[in-house]
Amino acid sequence: MSDDFQGEFELLPHGSHRSYHGIARAFEPARLTQARVLAELTKAELADAIHVSAAAVGQYEAGVTAPRPELLPVLARELKVPVEFFAAGRPLGRLDAANAHFRSLRSTRAKDRAKAATHAEQVWELTHALEKRIRLPEVKLPELPAGTLPADAAQILRQAWGVSPGPLAHLVATIEAHGIIVTLIPLTNKAITRVSAYSTDALGRPMMIVTPERAASIYRYRFTCAHELGHLLLHPNPLPGDRQQEREADEFAAELLTPRAQIEPLLPRTIRMAALENLSNSWGVSIESLIRRMGELRVVSDVSVRRAYQRLHGMAEFRRDEPIATYRGEVPSLLLEALGLAEEHGLTRGQLASELCWSTRHLSDVLSEVDSRPELHIVR
Amino acid sequence: MEDGRRWAIETFGTPGVYVRNLVPQLVREEHTASADAQDASGHRSKGVYGEFWRGILEKFEQFGKLPGATLIRPGQAPYSIPVINGVALFPWRYSRNRDADLATTRFVTSEARTAMFDLSDVVIQPELNLGLPRPELTAEEQELAEIVEAAMSDAQVTSGKLVVVAISSSVIGLHDMMWGDVTLNDDGSLDWGFRENLMGMKSAKPFAVPDEDKTFTSGEPPAKQIGLQDEDEAAGDDPSDV
């Protein structure tokens, strides 16, 4: 057993072959796929590690045959899950990667998208487990007539959510207050980092998942969340990587964060960086985004926009990104608050992790909690 | 009956509502295709999107296949435009600028544009009226269409009427789209008769934000309405429930 699990799983101690027989009989093939994808292993790699043929792993995942009971602890060790993880009987959310919007599809591999989709499945499982105990906010996304333009959709949403004119404060808290799950993926999850951000409502309650790369800058992060919100509202049938859907989500995000009618009178008539920086600090959008807005609204010419971008790139090393951690209303907290309330009424993290057949560390990861323990590096 | 639908029937006859529904769809499709092509090109220059005008003209050629319609080449134009029941239909991308003033933008920039206003020698094949119902028309609209078409069939030449679909778009977005019947002013700009916005909701007018001190961190984050599940609901789910 790896260090991750020492002392955490005691339901089936070593040598509990009778229990392994039970799990082998109730083996859930989809759980093996889930664990393998999360471990970023191909079937062949897993087969190699547990000394069976790749075809055998394929058969386990297809449900043609179940692994022998004595193979279960080996599988569990390789995939860093408890043996009980493979047992059927727990709610299982299945999400095809084709049913999620991926922010940077062109730069992501199918393997990374599959891992991202699996991560979303686990967020759903955690949400489901918490919802059995805790009532989460009702999902409130307005119904849009077919063919609604992205900018109009943004106006409709601001109205439906009662956002007062001006900057949209505490975007993520506002999104969560309207029943949408937002999570950050821990930094160690490199495969999903490449995915950048994604959202889906294919599992019932809509959710969006943002990666650390997007969360490094508060402004970029807010735009990304607004972009994903645009997908959830505008694109019930995701076409992953579709340029038009991506453009529409960008248009929605720009109008949601900086409504044309409100930002236009405030934009300087020429590219003045100091004025733009002030606006950026008030409205919570990047200077790049404001320059783009100036171009869209034809406040300045295309040539001025291009030059402004060049100037910004030249100044990049002098600018510092503001991480989201210091912005209370932008750090996802709905699931943590729900867990906190459940804990007040007797649930422990150990119980919840055990119910989900996860380690408590994994539970923390899915809850987007930062691991505060120092990292040990061995230098040879 | 909605003004836009009535005008479309009075202008184009039976297929009027069909044309009215299809025009914005075709414009959006062409905008998407042109923006995708621009994206794929990787060019800094926006010339690829600039070919939008050619693409939308080609898309509009399908209207020439409607009963009572034909395609004509105005003047020496390198393109064709549809004439539906004697009324010519022309898509005009008048600006890439969201705020360009349509009223003062010069329409006549070529001999072909002038020729569109004089289609008196174009003969239209009269429609064989099979009395087939148009599903998009209400009974009232169907009745109006029959009256209009009866009047149209008296004169089997073009009316000389031109309907322009005026489009403002750039690779950034489709900014504006309207259509209506036009006549030509002396300065080459258009004088609009009936005019209808085909973009859906109109953009709000610029206004000053009342609270200038508000920022994206102002105030308290909204509270999330969470609570314990009702015991009755939770009871059946899991014996380990809280």
XYZ file of C-alpha atoms in Angstrom, chain B residues 7 87-88 90 92 102 107 116-117 160-166 178-185 189-195:
31
model
C -44.281 43.319 -45.083
C -38.411 42.010 -56.219
C -34.612 41.882 -56.179
C -29.275 41.986 -52.301
C -24.896 44.416 -48.568
C -26.167 53.155 -42.441
C -24.489 52.309 -51.573
C -30.130 46.719 -59.420
C -32.669 49.528 -59.389
C -38.097 47.454 -59.996
C -38.256 47.135 -56.243
C -35.039 46.349 -54.400
C -34.804 44.837 -50.937
C -31.426 45.236 -49.274
C -30.138 43.157 -46.369
C -27.702 45.547 -44.705
C -31.522 44.744 -41.060
C -33.537 44.547 -44.201
C -36.088 46.603 -46.014
C -37.080 48.133 -49.337
C -34.944 50.962 -50.589
C -34.777 53.696 -53.168
C -31.685 55.527 -54.239
C -30.836 59.051 -53.100
C -27.004 56.548 -50.264
C -30.210 54.625 -49.632
C -33.603 55.880 -48.628
C -35.338 53.210 -46.598
C -39.032 52.474 -46.764
C -40.019 49.673 -44.406
C -37.024 48.554 -42.366
